[in-house]
Amino acid sequence: MLQLFKDLRHYHHALVTLFSVNVKTTVASARLGWLWWFLDPLIMMAIYYFIIRVVFQRGGENYHLFVLCGIVAWQFFARSLTAAVTAISKNRGIIRQTSTPMGLLIAVPCTVQLFFASVGMLIVMCWSYATLGLQSLAVLPLLLLVFFIAYAVSLFVAVTQVFFADTAKLVAYGIRAGFFLSPVLYPTSRVLDADNIPAFAKLLFELNPMGWIIEAFRRVILDGGMFDWLQYGVQLALALLLVQVGLLYLRLCSNRIVKML
């Protein structure tokens, strides 16, 4: 972990350049440019709002904001993984010709999605302006927590992608399943209070860190409340530990990666 911070300081110019290039590339990939990154979560919100609130008459009041908050949080994690899984295999030239650490290359897409997620959460907060307050600043540490979790998982999948080319496809399926297995469209209580769901399934559901994080975002932005800081500390400690393990995995495989590339 300390080596990562040293690399960030030493290669900060390269990181800024890669970040800028990735943002421009991401925006340029859609004809609507920046506008698409505002419309995408809104369109998804409208689709699920129509299906659940209009068709099935479920969801309750302000369900559109409920869904939008969950979508922005989930997309931050999902898009980070989608982009980072090929961060090593698609940057062969940079790895061969420069000394830029591979850990930083994996961090770039996560940092780009942190930027877009911050904009998305700002939109949600402006839409839910009635609950704005000092507690709204708690969104920042939550975004940081998602970043560390996404970066930790990205380290594992990006390295594995070099040796097993179908990793990206498996990640895509995992992301699809994770969307519906996380409380994006429904509250956590819907699962935990259900009598027809076995106890072990509820335990697995509670072990999903994105579940707690999505609910924490809603508590801060939509309810004007505050999450449990002790629980946040536990989540952050586990995320940092996973980052450390991921960096160790990358370091152990680095020589083989260079040969494979």
PDB file of C-alpha atoms in Angstrom, residues 2-230:
ATOM      1  CA  LEU A   2       2.835   2.401   0.855  1.00  0.00           C
ATOM      2  CA  GLN A   3       4.449   1.618  -2.485  1.00  0.00           C
ATOM      3  CA  LEU A   4       1.193   2.583  -4.202  1.00  0.00           C
ATOM      4  CA  PHE A   5       1.233   6.018  -2.577  1.00  0.00           C
ATOM      5  CA  LYS A   6       4.887   6.444  -3.535  1.00  0.00           C
ATOM      6  CA  ASP A   7       4.000   5.577  -7.124  1.00  0.00           C
ATOM      7  CA  LEU A   8       1.125   8.065  -7.044  1.00  0.00           C
ATOM      8  CA  ARG A   9       3.508  10.804  -5.977  1.00  0.00           C
ATOM      9  CA  HIS A  10       6.249   9.863  -8.414  1.00  0.00           C
ATOM     10  CA  TYR A  11       4.004   9.257 -11.438  1.00  0.00           C
ATOM     11  CA  HIS A  12       1.314  11.849 -10.704  1.00  0.00           C
ATOM     12  CA  HIS A  13       1.919  13.608 -14.036  1.00  0.00           C
ATOM     13  CA  ALA A  14       1.381  10.362 -15.929  1.00  0.00           C
ATOM     14  CA  LEU A  15      -1.713   9.635 -13.847  1.00  0.00           C
ATOM     15  CA  VAL A  16      -3.200  13.056 -14.635  1.00  0.00           C
ATOM     16  CA  THR A  17      -2.490  12.584 -18.330  1.00  0.00           C
ATOM     17  CA  LEU A  18      -4.023   9.108 -18.413  1.00  0.00           C
ATOM     18  CA  PHE A  19      -7.029  10.359 -16.461  1.00  0.00           C
ATOM     19  CA  SER A  20      -7.572  13.215 -18.916  1.00  0.00           C
ATOM     20  CA  VAL A  21      -7.225  10.904 -21.932  1.00  0.00           C
ATOM     21  CA  ASN A  22      -9.626   8.358 -20.445  1.00  0.00           C
ATOM     22  CA  VAL A  23     -12.258  10.992 -19.652  1.00  0.00           C
ATOM     23  CA  LYS A  24     -12.060  12.404 -23.181  1.00  0.00           C
ATOM     24  CA  THR A  25     -12.156   8.910 -24.703  1.00  0.00           C
ATOM     25  CA  THR A  26     -15.111   7.897 -22.539  1.00  0.00           C
ATOM     26  CA  VAL A  27     -17.053  11.028 -23.458  1.00  0.00           C
ATOM     27  CA  ALA A  28     -16.122  10.780 -27.155  1.00  0.00           C
ATOM     28  CA  SER A  29     -17.353   7.162 -27.308  1.00  0.00           C
ATOM     29  CA  ALA A  30     -20.942   8.473 -27.359  1.00  0.00           C
ATOM     30  CA  ARG A  31     -22.309  10.844 -29.973  1.00  0.00           C
ATOM     31  CA  LEU A  32     -24.067  12.915 -27.321  1.00  0.00           C
ATOM     32  CA  GLY A  33     -20.766  13.360 -25.479  1.00  0.00           C
ATOM     33  CA  TRP A  34     -21.100  14.743 -21.955  1.00  0.00           C
ATOM     34  CA  LEU A  35     -24.876  14.847 -22.250  1.00  0.00           C
ATOM     35  CA  TRP A  36     -25.039  11.051 -22.432  1.00  0.00           C
ATOM     36  CA  TRP A  37     -23.453  10.667 -18.992  1.00  0.00           C
ATOM     37  CA  PHE A  38     -26.293  12.723 -17.563  1.00  0.00           C
ATOM     38  CA  LEU A  39     -29.007  10.975 -19.595  1.00  0.00           C
ATOM     39  CA  ASP A  40     -27.909   7.363 -19.094  1.00  0.00           C
ATOM     40  CA  PRO A  41     -28.827   7.009 -15.381  1.00  0.00           C
ATOM     41  CA  LEU A  42     -31.956   9.123 -15.923  1.00  0.00           C
ATOM     42  CA  ILE A  43     -33.130   6.848 -18.750  1.00  0.00           C
ATOM     43  CA  MET A  44     -32.507   3.749 -16.634  1.00  0.00           C
ATOM     44  CA  MET A  45     -34.377   5.388 -13.755  1.00  0.00           C
ATOM     45  CA  ALA A  46     -37.349   6.123 -16.038  1.00  0.00           C
ATOM     46  CA  ILE A  47     -37.460   2.506 -17.302  1.00  0.00           C
ATOM     47  CA  TYR A  48     -37.433   0.912 -13.876  1.00  0.00           C
ATOM     48  CA  TYR A  49     -39.802   3.550 -12.491  1.00  0.00           C
ATOM     49  CA  PHE A  50     -42.323   2.718 -15.215  1.00  0.00           C
ATOM     50  CA  ILE A  51     -42.032  -1.042 -14.701  1.00  0.00           C
ATOM     51  CA  ILE A  52     -42.135  -1.107 -10.912  1.00  0.00           C
ATOM     52  CA  ARG A  53     -44.080   2.025  -9.961  1.00  0.00           C
ATOM     53  CA  VAL A  54     -46.518   2.320 -12.863  1.00  0.00           C
ATOM     54  CA  VAL A  55     -47.004  -1.270 -14.028  1.00  0.00           C
ATOM     55  CA  PHE A  56     -46.695  -3.159 -10.729  1.00  0.00           C
ATOM     56  CA  GLN A  57     -47.835  -0.282  -8.493  1.00  0.00           C
ATOM     57  CA  ARG A  58     -44.918  -0.831  -6.089  1.00  0.00           C
ATOM     58  CA  GLY A  59     -42.049   1.285  -4.862  1.00  0.00           C
ATOM     59  CA  GLY A  60     -43.767   4.043  -2.926  1.00  0.00           C
ATOM     60  CA  GLU A  61     -43.318   7.800  -2.916  1.00  0.00           C
ATOM     61  CA  ASN A  62     -40.193   9.319  -4.540  1.00  0.00           C
ATOM     62  CA  TYR A  63     -39.296   5.947  -6.004  1.00  0.00           C
ATOM     63  CA  HIS A  64     -37.605   7.722  -8.924  1.00  0.00           C
ATOM     64  CA  LEU A  65     -35.007   9.239  -6.588  1.00  0.00           C
ATOM     65  CA  PHE A  66     -34.703   5.952  -4.703  1.00  0.00           C
ATOM     66  CA  VAL A  67     -33.823   4.118  -7.929  1.00  0.00           C
ATOM     67  CA  LEU A  68     -31.619   6.887  -9.325  1.00  0.00           C
ATOM     68  CA  CYS A  69     -29.462   6.948  -6.188  1.00  0.00           C
ATOM     69  CA  GLY A  70     -28.986   3.181  -6.371  1.00  0.00           C
ATOM     70  CA  ILE A  71     -28.224   3.245 -10.093  1.00  0.00           C
ATOM     71  CA  VAL A  72     -25.534   5.938  -9.782  1.00  0.00           C
ATOM     72  CA  ALA A  73     -23.847   4.082  -6.915  1.00  0.00           C
ATOM     73  CA  TRP A  74     -23.981   0.719  -8.711  1.00  0.00           C
ATOM     74  CA  GLN A  75     -22.803   2.121 -12.046  1.00  0.00           C
ATOM     75  CA  PHE A  76     -19.750   3.579 -10.303  1.00  0.00           C
ATOM     76  CA  PHE A  77     -18.708   0.114  -9.164  1.00  0.00           C
ATOM     77  CA  ALA A  78     -19.822  -1.750 -12.308  1.00  0.00           C
ATOM     78  CA  ARG A  79     -18.276   0.613 -14.856  1.00  0.00           C
ATOM     79  CA  SER A  80     -15.005   0.692 -12.914  1.00  0.00           C
ATOM     80  CA  LEU A  81     -14.740  -3.093 -13.179  1.00  0.00           C
ATOM     81  CA  THR A  82     -15.810  -3.146 -16.819  1.00  0.00           C
ATOM     82  CA  ALA A  83     -13.115  -0.648 -17.790  1.00  0.00           C
ATOM     83  CA  ALA A  84     -10.392  -1.910 -15.448  1.00  0.00           C
ATOM     84  CA  VAL A  85     -10.595  -5.597 -16.376  1.00  0.00           C
ATOM     85  CA  THR A  86      -8.624  -4.867 -19.576  1.00  0.00           C
ATOM     86  CA  ALA A  87      -6.451  -2.111 -18.085  1.00  0.00           C
ATOM     87  CA  ILE A  88      -3.313  -4.271 -18.371  1.00  0.00           C
ATOM     88  CA  SER A  89      -4.021  -6.250 -21.535  1.00  0.00           C
ATOM     89  CA  LYS A  90      -4.963  -3.120 -23.516  1.00  0.00           C
ATOM     90  CA  ASN A  91      -1.953  -1.101 -22.385  1.00  0.00           C
ATOM     91  CA  ARG A  92       0.811  -3.377 -23.629  1.00  0.00           C
ATOM     92  CA  GLY A  93       2.638  -0.476 -25.267  1.00  0.00           C
ATOM     93  CA  ILE A  94       2.726   1.633 -22.113  1.00  0.00           C
ATOM     94  CA  ILE A  95       3.878  -1.294 -19.973  1.00  0.00           C
ATOM     95  CA  ARG A  96       6.622  -2.322 -22.430  1.00  0.00           C
ATOM     96  CA  GLN A  97       7.918   1.160 -23.265  1.00  0.00           C
ATOM     97  CA  THR A  98       7.583   2.977 -19.936  1.00  0.00           C
ATOM     98  CA  SER A  99       8.058   2.260 -16.254  1.00  0.00           C
ATOM     99  CA  THR A 100       4.500   3.243 -15.318  1.00  0.00           C
ATOM    100  CA  PRO A 101       3.360   0.814 -12.590  1.00  0.00           C
ATOM    101  CA  MET A 102       0.527  -1.498 -13.609  1.00  0.00           C
ATOM    102  CA  GLY A 103      -1.273  -0.692 -10.375  1.00  0.00           C
ATOM    103  CA  LEU A 104      -1.701   2.901 -11.536  1.00  0.00           C
ATOM    104  CA  LEU A 105      -3.007   1.791 -14.930  1.00  0.00           C
ATOM    105  CA  ILE A 106      -5.712  -0.165 -13.124  1.00  0.00           C
ATOM    106  CA  ALA A 107      -6.489   2.818 -10.884  1.00  0.00           C
ATOM    107  CA  VAL A 108      -7.128   5.177 -13.812  1.00  0.00           C
ATOM    108  CA  PRO A 109     -10.547   3.800 -14.925  1.00  0.00           C
ATOM    109  CA  CYS A 110     -11.682   3.679 -11.287  1.00  0.00           C
ATOM    110  CA  THR A 111     -10.657   7.315 -10.881  1.00  0.00           C
ATOM    111  CA  VAL A 112     -12.522   8.283 -14.065  1.00  0.00           C
ATOM    112  CA  GLN A 113     -15.687   6.611 -12.784  1.00  0.00           C
ATOM    113  CA  LEU A 114     -15.218   8.343  -9.421  1.00  0.00           C
ATOM    114  CA  PHE A 115     -15.440  11.626 -11.308  1.00  0.00           C
ATOM    115  CA  PHE A 116     -18.613  10.644 -13.177  1.00  0.00           C
ATOM    116  CA  ALA A 117     -20.213   9.201 -10.021  1.00  0.00           C
ATOM    117  CA  SER A 118     -19.524  12.448  -8.157  1.00  0.00           C
ATOM    118  CA  VAL A 119     -21.385  14.349 -10.875  1.00  0.00           C
ATOM    119  CA  GLY A 120     -24.223  11.816 -10.729  1.00  0.00           C
ATOM    120  CA  MET A 121     -24.581  12.085  -6.946  1.00  0.00           C
ATOM    121  CA  LEU A 122     -24.561  15.875  -7.246  1.00  0.00           C
ATOM    122  CA  ILE A 123     -27.546  15.612  -9.604  1.00  0.00           C
ATOM    123  CA  VAL A 124     -29.396  13.374  -7.135  1.00  0.00           C
ATOM    124  CA  MET A 125     -28.674  15.802  -4.284  1.00  0.00           C
ATOM    125  CA  CYS A 126     -29.906  18.780  -6.310  1.00  0.00           C
ATOM    126  CA  TRP A 127     -33.072  16.861  -7.187  1.00  0.00           C
ATOM    127  CA  SER A 128     -33.565  16.035  -3.509  1.00  0.00           C
ATOM    128  CA  TYR A 129     -32.687  19.572  -2.382  1.00  0.00           C
ATOM    129  CA  ALA A 130     -35.136  19.517   0.553  1.00  0.00           C
ATOM    130  CA  THR A 131     -32.837  17.189   2.515  1.00  0.00           C
ATOM    131  CA  LEU A 132     -29.570  19.019   1.751  1.00  0.00           C
ATOM    132  CA  GLY A 133     -27.457  19.842   4.784  1.00  0.00           C
ATOM    133  CA  LEU A 134     -24.077  19.343   6.368  1.00  0.00           C
ATOM    134  CA  GLN A 135     -24.718  15.598   6.381  1.00  0.00           C
ATOM    135  CA  SER A 136     -24.628  15.708   2.561  1.00  0.00           C
ATOM    136  CA  LEU A 137     -20.833  15.982   2.782  1.00  0.00           C
ATOM    137  CA  ALA A 138     -20.841  12.365   3.993  1.00  0.00           C
ATOM    138  CA  VAL A 139     -21.361  11.395   0.352  1.00  0.00           C
ATOM    139  CA  LEU A 140     -17.637  12.019  -0.209  1.00  0.00           C
ATOM    140  CA  PRO A 141     -16.321   9.283   2.123  1.00  0.00           C
ATOM    141  CA  LEU A 142     -18.926   6.903   0.684  1.00  0.00           C
ATOM    142  CA  LEU A 143     -17.675   7.590  -2.836  1.00  0.00           C
ATOM    143  CA  LEU A 144     -14.130   6.979  -1.597  1.00  0.00           C
ATOM    144  CA  LEU A 145     -15.205   3.643  -0.114  1.00  0.00           C
ATOM    145  CA  VAL A 146     -16.729   2.523  -3.427  1.00  0.00           C
ATOM    146  CA  PHE A 147     -13.503   3.568  -5.157  1.00  0.00           C
ATOM    147  CA  PHE A 148     -11.355   1.377  -2.904  1.00  0.00           C
ATOM    148  CA  ILE A 149     -13.693  -1.615  -3.277  1.00  0.00           C
ATOM    149  CA  ALA A 150     -13.819  -1.210  -7.051  1.00  0.00           C
ATOM    150  CA  TYR A 151     -10.041  -0.797  -7.244  1.00  0.00           C
ATOM    151  CA  ALA A 152      -9.432  -3.866  -5.078  1.00  0.00           C
ATOM    152  CA  VAL A 153     -11.653  -6.100  -7.225  1.00  0.00           C
ATOM    153  CA  SER A 154     -10.197  -4.540 -10.383  1.00  0.00           C
ATOM    154  CA  LEU A 155      -6.692  -5.579  -9.356  1.00  0.00           C
ATOM    155  CA  PHE A 156      -7.737  -9.226  -9.280  1.00  0.00           C
ATOM    156  CA  VAL A 157      -9.764  -9.245 -12.498  1.00  0.00           C
ATOM    157  CA  ALA A 158      -7.242  -7.186 -14.500  1.00  0.00           C
ATOM    158  CA  VAL A 159      -4.397  -9.563 -13.632  1.00  0.00           C
ATOM    159  CA  THR A 160      -6.537 -12.641 -14.238  1.00  0.00           C
ATOM    160  CA  GLN A 161      -7.623 -11.253 -17.624  1.00  0.00           C
ATOM    161  CA  VAL A 162      -4.007 -11.467 -18.838  1.00  0.00           C
ATOM    162  CA  PHE A 163      -3.901 -15.224 -18.192  1.00  0.00           C
ATOM    163  CA  PHE A 164      -7.554 -16.033 -18.862  1.00  0.00           C
ATOM    164  CA  ALA A 165      -9.010 -13.981 -21.703  1.00  0.00           C
ATOM    165  CA  ASP A 166     -12.623 -14.813 -20.840  1.00  0.00           C
ATOM    166  CA  THR A 167     -12.398 -13.015 -17.495  1.00  0.00           C
ATOM    167  CA  ALA A 168     -14.009  -9.895 -18.976  1.00  0.00           C
ATOM    168  CA  LYS A 169     -17.040 -11.932 -20.081  1.00  0.00           C
ATOM    169  CA  LEU A 170     -17.398 -13.516 -16.645  1.00  0.00           C
ATOM    170  CA  VAL A 171     -17.153 -10.075 -15.038  1.00  0.00           C
ATOM    171  CA  ALA A 172     -19.942  -8.831 -17.312  1.00  0.00           C
ATOM    172  CA  TYR A 173     -22.219 -11.667 -16.171  1.00  0.00           C
ATOM    173  CA  GLY A 174     -21.258 -11.049 -12.553  1.00  0.00           C
ATOM    174  CA  ILE A 175     -22.134  -7.374 -12.871  1.00  0.00           C
ATOM    175  CA  ARG A 176     -25.544  -8.192 -14.332  1.00  0.00           C
ATOM    176  CA  ALA A 177     -26.287 -10.592 -11.487  1.00  0.00           C
ATOM    177  CA  GLY A 178     -24.925  -8.158  -8.914  1.00  0.00           C
ATOM    178  CA  PHE A 179     -27.283  -5.426 -10.106  1.00  0.00           C
ATOM    179  CA  PHE A 180     -30.336  -7.483  -9.186  1.00  0.00           C
ATOM    180  CA  LEU A 181     -28.765  -9.042  -6.079  1.00  0.00           C
ATOM    181  CA  SER A 182     -27.970  -5.580  -4.677  1.00  0.00           C
ATOM    182  CA  PRO A 183     -30.677  -3.241  -3.311  1.00  0.00           C
ATOM    183  CA  VAL A 184     -30.689  -0.984  -6.374  1.00  0.00           C
ATOM    184  CA  LEU A 185     -34.389  -1.434  -7.219  1.00  0.00           C
ATOM    185  CA  TYR A 186     -35.641  -2.416  -3.771  1.00  0.00           C
ATOM    186  CA  PRO A 187     -34.823  -1.694  -0.107  1.00  0.00           C
ATOM    187  CA  THR A 188     -32.667  -4.077   1.909  1.00  0.00           C
ATOM    188  CA  SER A 189     -35.591  -4.750   4.233  1.00  0.00           C
ATOM    189  CA  ARG A 190     -37.474  -6.415   1.362  1.00  0.00           C
ATOM    190  CA  VAL A 191     -34.931  -9.254   1.461  1.00  0.00           C
ATOM    191  CA  LEU A 192     -34.152  -9.398   5.175  1.00  0.00           C
ATOM    192  CA  ASP A 193     -37.834  -9.390   6.226  1.00  0.00           C
ATOM    193  CA  ALA A 194     -38.950 -11.976   3.670  1.00  0.00           C
ATOM    194  CA  ASP A 195     -40.015 -15.284   5.192  1.00  0.00           C
ATOM    195  CA  ASN A 196     -39.511 -17.277   1.987  1.00  0.00           C
ATOM    196  CA  ILE A 197     -35.789 -16.461   1.714  1.00  0.00           C
ATOM    197  CA  PRO A 198     -33.504 -18.871   3.640  1.00  0.00           C
ATOM    198  CA  ALA A 199     -31.209 -17.558   6.362  1.00  0.00           C
ATOM    199  CA  PHE A 200     -27.983 -18.410   4.503  1.00  0.00           C
ATOM    200  CA  ALA A 201     -29.167 -16.401   1.465  1.00  0.00           C
ATOM    201  CA  LYS A 202     -29.885 -13.419   3.716  1.00  0.00           C
ATOM    202  CA  LEU A 203     -26.388 -13.754   5.212  1.00  0.00           C
ATOM    203  CA  LEU A 204     -24.813 -13.747   1.753  1.00  0.00           C
ATOM    204  CA  PHE A 205     -26.938 -10.720   0.849  1.00  0.00           C
ATOM    205  CA  GLU A 206     -25.702  -8.836   3.920  1.00  0.00           C
ATOM    206  CA  LEU A 207     -22.079  -9.663   3.074  1.00  0.00           C
ATOM    207  CA  ASN A 208     -22.379  -7.667  -0.160  1.00  0.00           C
ATOM    208  CA  PRO A 209     -20.651  -4.346   0.684  1.00  0.00           C
ATOM    209  CA  MET A 210     -22.499  -2.515  -2.090  1.00  0.00           C
ATOM    210  CA  GLY A 211     -25.772  -3.267  -0.317  1.00  0.00           C
ATOM    211  CA  TRP A 212     -24.751  -1.335   2.781  1.00  0.00           C
ATOM    212  CA  ILE A 213     -23.196   1.447   0.706  1.00  0.00           C
ATOM    213  CA  ILE A 214     -26.282   1.990  -1.468  1.00  0.00           C
ATOM    214  CA  GLU A 215     -28.473   2.190   1.624  1.00  0.00           C
ATOM    215  CA  ALA A 216     -25.996   4.623   3.197  1.00  0.00           C
ATOM    216  CA  PHE A 217     -26.158   6.890   0.136  1.00  0.00           C
ATOM    217  CA  ARG A 218     -29.955   6.940   0.375  1.00  0.00           C
ATOM    218  CA  ARG A 219     -29.898   7.640   4.092  1.00  0.00           C
ATOM    219  CA  VAL A 220     -27.671  10.670   3.568  1.00  0.00           C
ATOM    220  CA  ILE A 221     -29.122  12.076   0.338  1.00  0.00           C
ATOM    221  CA  LEU A 222     -32.805  11.143   0.441  1.00  0.00           C
ATOM    222  CA  ASP A 223     -33.515  10.953   4.177  1.00  0.00           C
ATOM    223  CA  GLY A 224     -31.141  13.673   5.373  1.00  0.00           C
ATOM    224  CA  GLY A 225     -29.738  11.273   7.952  1.00  0.00           C
ATOM    225  CA  MET A 226     -26.361   9.713   8.685  1.00  0.00           C
ATOM    226  CA  PHE A 227     -24.944   6.211   8.370  1.00  0.00           C
ATOM    227  CA  ASP A 228     -23.163   4.233  11.082  1.00  0.00           C
ATOM    228  CA  TRP A 229     -19.558   5.449  11.110  1.00  0.00           C
ATOM    229  CA  LEU A 230     -18.390   2.322  12.934  1.00  0.00           C
TER     230      LEU A 230
END
